[in-house]
Amino acid sequence: MSVDPKYWAEATAFGGGRNGHAKLASGMLTVTMSSPKELGGDGKGHNPEELFALGYAACYLSAMRFAAQSEKLGTVPEDASVNAHVGIGPRSDGGFGLKVTLEVSLPGLERDVAEKIAERGHFICPYSNATKGNIEVEIVVL
């Protein structure tokens, strides 16, 4: 499989990784990073899992809108939302891993239509494709 990137994002982490800072090359966002209390940190900054959750939720919602329109599955309502839960913890074979649950709200759509849009969004979303086979991702249509 090859990818022909049409856009590149660039970010730099410095000063300690999980306990330092990260910024976008564009200068439009700089964040203080800190490990969550559950992982021994002070929890006073942001962590990579929060930022991953933000990105995945936004990307997945866009992918569902694209799928619904391009595959004529219906219209994703304006008040649709995706709530991304990203968990981190030790893996049974060593190191650390992630686990994701995406809660999809598509108000006003029949359940079967909502489930089809969520399924096709998961197929299209670059975050879903990047994590396929690497991270357990559960989709819950509310």
CSV table of N, CA and C in Angstrom, one decimal:
chain,number,residue,atom,x,y,z
A,1,MET,N,0.8,-1.2,0.0
A,1,MET,CA,0.0,0.0,0.0
A,1,MET,C,0.9,1.2,0.0
A,2,SER,N,0.6,2.2,-0.9
A,2,SER,CA,1.3,3.4,-0.9
A,2,SER,C,0.4,4.6,-0.5
A,3,VAL,N,1.0,5.6,0.0
A,3,VAL,CA,0.2,6.8,0.4
A,3,VAL,C,0.8,8.0,-0.3
A,4,ASP,N,0.0,8.9,-0.9
A,4,ASP,CA,0.5,10.1,-1.6
A,4,ASP,C,0.1,11.3,-0.7
A,5,PRO,N,0.9,11.6,0.3
A,5,PRO,CA,0.5,12.7,1.2
A,5,PRO,C,0.2,14.0,0.5
A,6,LYS,N,-0.9,14.6,0.8
A,6,LYS,CA,-1.3,16.0,0.3
A,6,LYS,C,-1.0,17.0,1.4
A,7,TYR,N,-0.8,16.6,2.6
A,7,TYR,CA,-0.5,17.5,3.7
A,7,TYR,C,0.4,16.8,4.7
A,8,TRP,N,1.3,17.6,5.3
A,8,TRP,CA,2.2,17.1,6.4
A,8,TRP,C,2.0,18.0,7.6
A,9,ALA,N,1.8,17.4,8.7
A,9,ALA,CA,1.9,18.2,10.0
A,9,ALA,C,3.2,18.0,10.6
A,10,GLU,N,3.7,19.0,11.3
A,10,GLU,CA,5.0,18.9,12.0
A,10,GLU,C,4.9,19.4,13.4
A,11,ALA,N,5.4,18.6,14.3
A,11,ALA,CA,5.5,19.0,15.7
A,11,ALA,C,6.8,18.6,16.3
A,12,THR,N,7.2,19.3,17.4
A,12,THR,CA,8.4,19.0,18.1
A,12,THR,C,8.1,18.9,19.6
A,13,ALA,N,8.6,17.8,20.2
A,13,ALA,CA,8.6,17.7,21.6
A,13,ALA,C,10.0,18.0,22.2
A,14,PHE,N,10.0,18.7,23.3
A,14,PHE,CA,11.3,19.0,23.8
A,14,PHE,C,11.2,19.2,25.4
A,15,GLY,N,12.4,19.1,26.0
A,15,GLY,CA,12.4,19.3,27.5
A,15,GLY,C,12.0,18.2,28.3
A,16,GLY,N,11.9,17.0,27.8
A,16,GLY,CA,11.5,15.9,28.7
A,16,GLY,C,10.4,15.0,28.1
A,17,GLY,N,10.0,15.2,26.9
A,17,GLY,CA,8.9,14.3,26.4
A,17,GLY,C,7.6,14.4,27.1
A,18,ARG,N,7.2,13.4,27.8
A,18,ARG,CA,6.0,13.4,28.6
A,18,ARG,C,5.9,14.5,29.6
A,19,ASN,N,7.1,14.9,30.0
A,19,ASN,CA,7.1,16.0,31.1
A,19,ASN,C,8.0,17.2,30.6
A,20,GLY,N,7.5,17.7,29.5
A,20,GLY,CA,8.2,18.8,28.8
A,20,GLY,C,7.2,19.7,28.1
A,21,HIS,N,7.5,20.0,26.8
A,21,HIS,CA,6.6,20.8,26.0
A,21,HIS,C,6.6,20.2,24.6
A,22,ALA,N,5.5,20.6,23.9
A,22,ALA,CA,5.4,20.2,22.5
A,22,ALA,C,4.8,21.4,21.8
A,23,LYS,N,5.2,21.5,20.5
A,23,LYS,CA,4.7,22.6,19.7
A,23,LYS,C,4.6,22.3,18.3
A,24,LEU,N,3.6,22.9,17.6
A,24,LEU,CA,3.5,22.8,16.2
A,24,LEU,C,4.5,23.7,15.5
A,25,ALA,N,5.0,23.2,14.3
A,25,ALA,CA,5.9,24.0,13.6
A,25,ALA,C,5.3,25.3,13.1
A,26,SER,N,4.0,25.3,12.9
A,26,SER,CA,3.3,26.5,12.5
A,26,SER,C,3.2,27.6,13.6
A,27,GLY,N,3.5,27.2,14.8
A,27,GLY,CA,3.5,28.2,15.9
A,27,GLY,C,2.1,28.4,16.5
A,28,MET,N,1.1,27.7,15.9
A,28,MET,CA,-0.3,27.9,16.3
A,28,MET,C,-0.7,27.2,17.6
A,29,LEU,N,0.1,26.3,18.1
A,29,LEU,CA,-0.2,25.6,19.3
A,29,LEU,C,1.1,25.1,20.0
A,30,THR,N,1.2,25.4,21.3
A,30,THR,CA,2.3,24.9,22.1
A,30,THR,C,1.6,24.4,23.4
A,31,VAL,N,2.0,23.2,23.9
A,31,VAL,CA,1.4,22.7,25.1
A,31,VAL,C,2.4,22.2,26.0
A,32,THR,N,2.1,22.4,27.3
A,32,THR,CA,2.9,21.9,28.4
A,32,THR,C,2.5,20.4,28.6
A,33,MET,N,3.4,19.5,28.6
A,33,MET,CA,3.2,18.1,28.7
A,33,MET,C,3.5,17.6,30.1
A,34,SER,N,2.7,16.7,30.6
A,34,SER,CA,3.0,16.1,31.9
A,34,SER,C,2.2,14.8,32.0
A,35,SER,N,2.9,13.8,32.6
A,35,SER,CA,2.2,12.5,32.7
A,35,SER,C,1.0,12.6,33.6
A,36,PRO,N,0.0,11.8,33.4
A,36,PRO,CA,-1.2,11.9,34.2
A,36,PRO,C,-0.8,11.3,35.6
A,37,LYS,N,-1.6,11.7,36.6
A,37,LYS,CA,-1.4,11.2,38.0
A,37,LYS,C,-1.4,9.6,38.0
A,38,GLU,N,-2.2,9.0,37.2
A,38,GLU,CA,-2.4,7.6,37.2
A,38,GLU,C,-1.1,6.9,36.7
A,39,LEU,N,-0.2,7.6,36.0
A,39,LEU,CA,1.1,7.1,35.6
A,39,LEU,C,2.3,7.7,36.4
A,40,GLY,N,2.0,8.3,37.5
A,40,GLY,CA,3.0,8.8,38.4
A,40,GLY,C,3.4,10.3,38.1
A,41,GLY,N,2.7,11.0,37.2
A,41,GLY,CA,3.0,12.4,37.0
A,41,GLY,C,2.2,13.3,37.8
A,42,ASP,N,2.3,14.6,37.6
A,42,ASP,CA,1.6,15.6,38.4
A,42,ASP,C,0.2,15.9,37.7
A,43,GLY,N,0.0,15.5,36.5
A,43,GLY,CA,-1.3,15.8,35.8
A,43,GLY,C,-1.6,17.2,35.5
A,44,LYS,N,-0.6,18.1,35.6
A,44,LYS,CA,-0.8,19.5,35.4
A,44,LYS,C,-0.7,20.0,34.0
A,45,GLY,N,-0.3,19.1,33.1
A,45,GLY,CA,-0.3,19.5,31.7
A,45,GLY,C,-1.1,18.5,30.9
A,46,HIS,N,-0.8,18.4,29.6
A,46,HIS,CA,-1.5,17.5,28.7
A,46,HIS,C,-0.6,16.3,28.5
A,47,ASN,N,-1.2,15.3,28.0
A,47,ASN,CA,-0.4,14.1,27.7
A,47,ASN,C,-0.7,13.6,26.2
A,48,PRO,N,0.2,12.8,25.7
A,48,PRO,CA,0.0,12.3,24.3
A,48,PRO,C,-1.4,11.6,24.1
A,49,GLU,N,-1.9,10.9,25.1
A,49,GLU,CA,-3.1,10.2,24.9
A,49,GLU,C,-4.3,11.2,24.7
A,50,GLU,N,-4.2,12.3,25.4
A,50,GLU,CA,-5.3,13.4,25.3
A,50,GLU,C,-5.2,13.9,23.9
A,51,LEU,N,-4.0,14.2,23.4
A,51,LEU,CA,-3.9,14.8,22.1
A,51,LEU,C,-4.3,13.8,21.0
A,52,PHE,N,-4.0,12.5,21.2
A,52,PHE,CA,-4.4,11.5,20.3
A,52,PHE,C,-5.9,11.4,20.2
A,53,ALA,N,-6.6,11.4,21.4
A,53,ALA,CA,-8.0,11.4,21.5
A,53,ALA,C,-8.7,12.5,20.7
A,54,LEU,N,-8.1,13.7,20.9
A,54,LEU,CA,-8.7,14.9,20.2
A,54,LEU,C,-8.6,14.7,18.7
A,55,GLY,N,-7.4,14.2,18.2
A,55,GLY,CA,-7.2,14.0,16.8
A,55,GLY,C,-8.1,12.9,16.2
A,56,TYR,N,-8.1,11.8,16.9
A,56,TYR,CA,-8.9,10.6,16.5
A,56,TYR,C,-10.4,11.0,16.4
A,57,ALA,N,-10.9,11.7,17.4
A,57,ALA,CA,-12.4,12.0,17.4
A,57,ALA,C,-12.7,12.9,16.3
A,58,ALA,N,-11.9,13.9,16.0
A,58,ALA,CA,-12.2,14.9,14.9
A,58,ALA,C,-12.0,14.2,13.6
A,59,CYS,N,-11.0,13.4,13.4
A,59,CYS,CA,-10.8,12.7,12.1
A,59,CYS,C,-11.9,11.7,11.8
A,60,TYR,N,-12.3,10.9,12.8
A,60,TYR,CA,-13.3,9.9,12.7
A,60,TYR,C,-14.7,10.6,12.3
A,61,LEU,N,-15.0,11.7,12.9
A,61,LEU,CA,-16.2,12.4,12.6
A,61,LEU,C,-16.2,12.8,11.1
A,62,SER,N,-15.1,13.4,10.7
A,62,SER,CA,-14.9,13.8,9.3
A,62,SER,C,-15.0,12.6,8.4
A,63,ALA,N,-14.4,11.5,8.8
A,63,ALA,CA,-14.5,10.3,7.9
A,63,ALA,C,-15.9,9.8,7.8
A,64,MET,N,-16.7,9.9,8.9
A,64,MET,CA,-18.1,9.5,8.8
A,64,MET,C,-18.9,10.4,7.8
A,65,ARG,N,-18.6,11.7,7.9
A,65,ARG,CA,-19.3,12.7,7.0
A,65,ARG,C,-18.9,12.4,5.6
A,66,PHE,N,-17.7,12.1,5.3
A,66,PHE,CA,-17.2,11.8,4.0
A,66,PHE,C,-17.9,10.5,3.5
A,67,ALA,N,-17.9,9.5,4.3
A,67,ALA,CA,-18.5,8.2,3.9
A,67,ALA,C,-20.0,8.4,3.6
A,68,ALA,N,-20.7,9.1,4.5
A,68,ALA,CA,-22.2,9.3,4.3
A,68,ALA,C,-22.5,10.0,3.0
A,69,GLN,N,-21.7,11.0,2.7
A,69,GLN,CA,-21.9,11.8,1.5
A,69,GLN,C,-21.5,11.0,0.2
A,70,SER,N,-20.3,10.5,0.2
A,70,SER,CA,-19.7,9.8,-1.0
A,70,SER,C,-20.4,8.5,-1.3
A,71,GLU,N,-20.9,7.8,-0.3
A,71,GLU,CA,-21.5,6.5,-0.5
A,71,GLU,C,-23.1,6.6,-0.4
A,72,LYS,N,-23.6,7.9,-0.3
A,72,LYS,CA,-25.0,8.1,-0.3
A,72,LYS,C,-25.7,7.3,0.8
A,73,LEU,N,-25.2,7.3,2.0
A,73,LEU,CA,-25.7,6.6,3.1
A,73,LEU,C,-26.7,7.4,4.0
A,74,GLY,N,-26.8,8.7,3.7
A,74,GLY,CA,-27.6,9.6,4.5
A,74,GLY,C,-26.8,10.8,4.8
A,75,THR,N,-27.4,11.7,5.6
A,75,THR,CA,-26.7,12.9,6.0
A,75,THR,C,-26.4,12.8,7.5
A,76,VAL,N,-25.1,13.1,7.8
A,76,VAL,CA,-24.7,13.1,9.2
A,76,VAL,C,-25.2,14.4,9.8
A,77,PRO,N,-26.0,14.4,10.9
A,77,PRO,CA,-26.5,15.6,11.5
A,77,PRO,C,-25.5,16.5,12.0
A,78,GLU,N,-25.8,17.8,12.0
A,78,GLU,CA,-24.9,18.9,12.5
A,78,GLU,C,-24.5,18.6,13.9
A,79,ASP,N,-25.4,18.0,14.7
A,79,ASP,CA,-25.0,17.8,16.1
A,79,ASP,C,-24.4,16.4,16.4
A,80,ALA,N,-23.9,15.8,15.4
A,80,ALA,CA,-23.2,14.5,15.5
A,80,ALA,C,-22.0,14.7,16.3
A,81,SER,N,-21.5,13.7,17.0
A,81,SER,CA,-20.3,13.8,17.8
A,81,SER,C,-19.6,12.5,17.9
A,82,VAL,N,-18.3,12.5,18.2
A,82,VAL,CA,-17.5,11.4,18.5
A,82,VAL,C,-16.8,11.7,19.8
A,83,ASN,N,-17.0,10.8,20.8
A,83,ASN,CA,-16.2,10.9,22.1
A,83,ASN,C,-15.2,9.8,22.1
A,84,ALA,N,-13.9,10.2,22.0
A,84,ALA,CA,-12.8,9.2,22.0
A,84,ALA,C,-12.2,9.0,23.4
A,85,HIS,N,-12.2,7.8,23.8
A,85,HIS,CA,-11.5,7.4,25.0
A,85,HIS,C,-10.2,6.7,24.6
A,86,VAL,N,-9.1,7.2,25.1
A,86,VAL,CA,-7.8,6.5,24.8
A,86,VAL,C,-7.2,6.1,26.1
A,87,GLY,N,-6.9,4.8,26.2
A,87,GLY,CA,-6.3,4.3,27.4
A,87,GLY,C,-4.9,3.8,27.2
A,88,ILE,N,-4.0,4.0,28.2
A,88,ILE,CA,-2.7,3.5,28.1
A,88,ILE,C,-2.3,2.6,29.3
A,89,GLY,N,-1.6,1.6,29.0
A,89,GLY,CA,-1.2,0.7,30.1
A,89,GLY,C,-0.2,-0.3,29.6
A,90,PRO,N,0.3,-1.1,30.6
A,90,PRO,CA,1.3,-2.1,30.2
A,90,PRO,C,0.7,-3.2,29.3
A,91,ARG,N,1.5,-3.7,28.4
A,91,ARG,CA,1.1,-4.8,27.5
A,91,ARG,C,1.5,-6.1,28.2
A,92,SER,N,0.8,-7.2,27.9
A,92,SER,CA,1.1,-8.5,28.5
A,92,SER,C,2.5,-9.0,28.0
A,93,ASP,N,2.9,-8.6,26.8
A,93,ASP,CA,4.2,-9.0,26.3
A,93,ASP,C,5.3,-8.0,26.5
A,94,GLY,N,5.1,-7.0,27.3
A,94,GLY,CA,6.1,-6.0,27.6
A,94,GLY,C,5.8,-4.6,26.9
A,95,GLY,N,6.4,-3.6,27.5
A,95,GLY,CA,6.2,-2.3,26.9
A,95,GLY,C,4.8,-1.7,27.3
A,96,PHE,N,4.4,-0.7,26.6
A,96,PHE,CA,3.1,-0.1,26.8
A,96,PHE,C,2.2,-0.2,25.6
A,97,GLY,N,0.9,-0.1,25.7
A,97,GLY,CA,0.0,-0.1,24.6
A,97,GLY,C,-1.2,0.8,24.8
A,98,LEU,N,-1.9,1.0,23.8
A,98,LEU,CA,-3.1,1.8,23.8
A,98,LEU,C,-4.3,1.0,23.5
A,99,LYS,N,-5.5,1.5,24.0
A,99,LYS,CA,-6.8,0.9,23.7
A,99,LYS,C,-7.7,2.1,23.5
A,100,VAL,N,-8.6,2.0,22.5
A,100,VAL,CA,-9.5,3.1,22.1
A,100,VAL,C,-10.9,2.6,22.1
A,101,THR,N,-11.8,3.5,22.6
A,101,THR,CA,-13.2,3.3,22.4
A,101,THR,C,-13.7,4.6,21.8
A,102,LEU,N,-14.5,4.5,20.7
A,102,LEU,CA,-15.1,5.7,20.0
A,102,LEU,C,-16.6,5.6,20.2
A,103,GLU,N,-17.1,6.5,20.9
A,103,GLU,CA,-18.6,6.6,21.1
A,103,GLU,C,-19.2,7.6,20.1
A,104,VAL,N,-20.0,7.0,19.2
A,104,VAL,CA,-20.6,7.8,18.1
A,104,VAL,C,-22.0,8.2,18.4
A,105,SER,N,-22.3,9.4,18.3
A,105,SER,CA,-23.7,9.9,18.4
A,105,SER,C,-24.1,10.5,17.1
A,106,LEU,N,-25.2,9.9,16.5
A,106,LEU,CA,-25.7,10.4,15.2
A,106,LEU,C,-27.2,10.6,15.4
A,107,PRO,N,-27.6,11.7,16.2
A,107,PRO,CA,-29.0,11.9,16.5
A,107,PRO,C,-29.9,12.0,15.3
A,108,GLY,N,-31.1,11.3,15.4
A,108,GLY,CA,-32.1,11.4,14.4
A,108,GLY,C,-31.9,10.4,13.3
A,109,LEU,N,-30.9,9.6,13.3
A,109,LEU,CA,-30.7,8.6,12.3
A,109,LEU,C,-31.2,7.2,12.8
A,110,GLU,N,-31.7,6.5,11.9
A,110,GLU,CA,-32.1,5.1,12.2
A,110,GLU,C,-30.8,4.3,12.6
A,111,ARG,N,-31.0,3.4,13.6
A,111,ARG,CA,-29.8,2.7,14.1
A,111,ARG,C,-29.0,2.0,13.0
A,112,ASP,N,-29.7,1.3,12.1
A,112,ASP,CA,-29.0,0.6,11.1
A,112,ASP,C,-28.2,1.6,10.2
A,113,VAL,N,-28.7,2.7,9.9
A,113,VAL,CA,-28.0,3.7,9.1
A,113,VAL,C,-26.8,4.3,9.9
A,114,ALA,N,-27.0,4.6,11.1
A,114,ALA,CA,-25.9,5.1,12.0
A,114,ALA,C,-24.8,4.1,12.1
A,115,GLU,N,-25.1,2.8,12.2
A,115,GLU,CA,-24.1,1.8,12.3
A,115,GLU,C,-23.3,1.6,11.0
A,116,LYS,N,-24.0,1.7,9.9
A,116,LYS,CA,-23.4,1.6,8.6
A,116,LYS,C,-22.4,2.8,8.4
A,117,ILE,N,-22.9,4.0,8.7
A,117,ILE,CA,-22.0,5.2,8.6
A,117,ILE,C,-20.8,5.0,9.5
A,118,ALA,N,-21.0,4.6,10.7
A,118,ALA,CA,-19.9,4.4,11.7
A,118,ALA,C,-18.9,3.3,11.1
A,119,GLU,N,-19.4,2.3,10.6
A,119,GLU,CA,-18.6,1.2,10.0
A,119,GLU,C,-17.7,1.7,8.8
A,120,ARG,N,-18.4,2.4,7.9
A,120,ARG,CA,-17.7,3.0,6.8
A,120,ARG,C,-16.7,4.1,7.2
A,121,GLY,N,-17.0,4.9,8.2
A,121,GLY,CA,-16.1,5.9,8.7
A,121,GLY,C,-14.8,5.2,9.2
A,122,HIS,N,-15.0,4.1,9.9
A,122,HIS,CA,-13.9,3.4,10.5
A,122,HIS,C,-13.0,2.8,9.4
A,123,PHE,N,-13.5,2.4,8.2
A,123,PHE,CA,-12.8,2.0,7.1
A,123,PHE,C,-12.0,3.1,6.4
A,124,ILE,N,-12.6,4.3,6.4
A,124,ILE,CA,-12.0,5.4,5.7
A,124,ILE,C,-11.0,6.2,6.6
A,125,CYS,N,-11.3,6.3,7.8
A,125,CYS,CA,-10.5,7.2,8.7
A,125,CYS,C,-9.0,6.8,8.8
A,126,PRO,N,-8.1,7.8,8.5
A,126,PRO,CA,-6.7,7.4,8.5
A,126,PRO,C,-6.2,7.0,9.9
A,127,TYR,N,-6.8,7.5,11.0
A,127,TYR,CA,-6.4,7.1,12.3
A,127,TYR,C,-6.7,5.6,12.5
A,128,SER,N,-7.9,5.2,12.0
A,128,SER,CA,-8.4,3.8,12.1
A,128,SER,C,-7.4,2.9,11.3
A,129,ASN,N,-7.1,3.4,10.1
A,129,ASN,CA,-6.2,2.6,9.3
A,129,ASN,C,-4.8,2.5,9.9
A,130,ALA,N,-4.3,3.6,10.5
A,130,ALA,CA,-3.0,3.5,11.2
A,130,ALA,C,-2.9,2.6,12.3
A,131,THR,N,-4.0,2.5,13.1
A,131,THR,CA,-4.1,1.6,14.3
A,131,THR,C,-4.5,0.2,14.0
A,132,LYS,N,-5.0,-0.1,12.8
A,132,LYS,CA,-5.5,-1.4,12.5
A,132,LYS,C,-4.5,-2.5,12.8
A,133,GLY,N,-4.8,-3.5,13.6
A,133,GLY,CA,-3.9,-4.6,13.9
A,133,GLY,C,-2.9,-4.2,15.0
A,134,ASN,N,-2.9,-3.0,15.5
A,134,ASN,CA,-1.9,-2.5,16.5
A,134,ASN,C,-2.6,-2.1,17.8
A,135,ILE,N,-3.8,-1.6,17.7
A,135,ILE,CA,-4.5,-1.1,18.8
A,135,ILE,C,-6.0,-1.6,18.8
A,136,GLU,N,-6.5,-2.1,19.9
A,136,GLU,CA,-7.9,-2.5,19.9
A,136,GLU,C,-8.7,-1.2,19.9
A,137,VAL,N,-9.6,-1.2,18.9
A,137,VAL,CA,-10.5,0.0,18.7
A,137,VAL,C,-11.9,-0.6,18.8
A,138,GLU,N,-12.7,-0.1,19.7
A,138,GLU,CA,-14.1,-0.4,19.8
A,138,GLU,C,-15.0,0.7,19.4
A,139,ILE,N,-15.9,0.5,18.5
A,139,ILE,CA,-16.9,1.5,18.1
A,139,ILE,C,-18.2,1.2,18.8
A,140,VAL,N,-18.7,2.3,19.4
A,140,VAL,CA,-20.0,2.1,20.1
A,140,VAL,C,-20.9,3.2,19.6
A,141,VAL,N,-22.0,2.8,18.9
A,141,VAL,CA,-23.0,3.7,18.4
A,141,VAL,C,-24.0,3.9,19.5
A,142,LEU,N,-24.2,5.1,19.9
A,142,LEU,CA,-25.1,5.4,21.0
A,142,LEU,C,-26.5,5.5,20.5
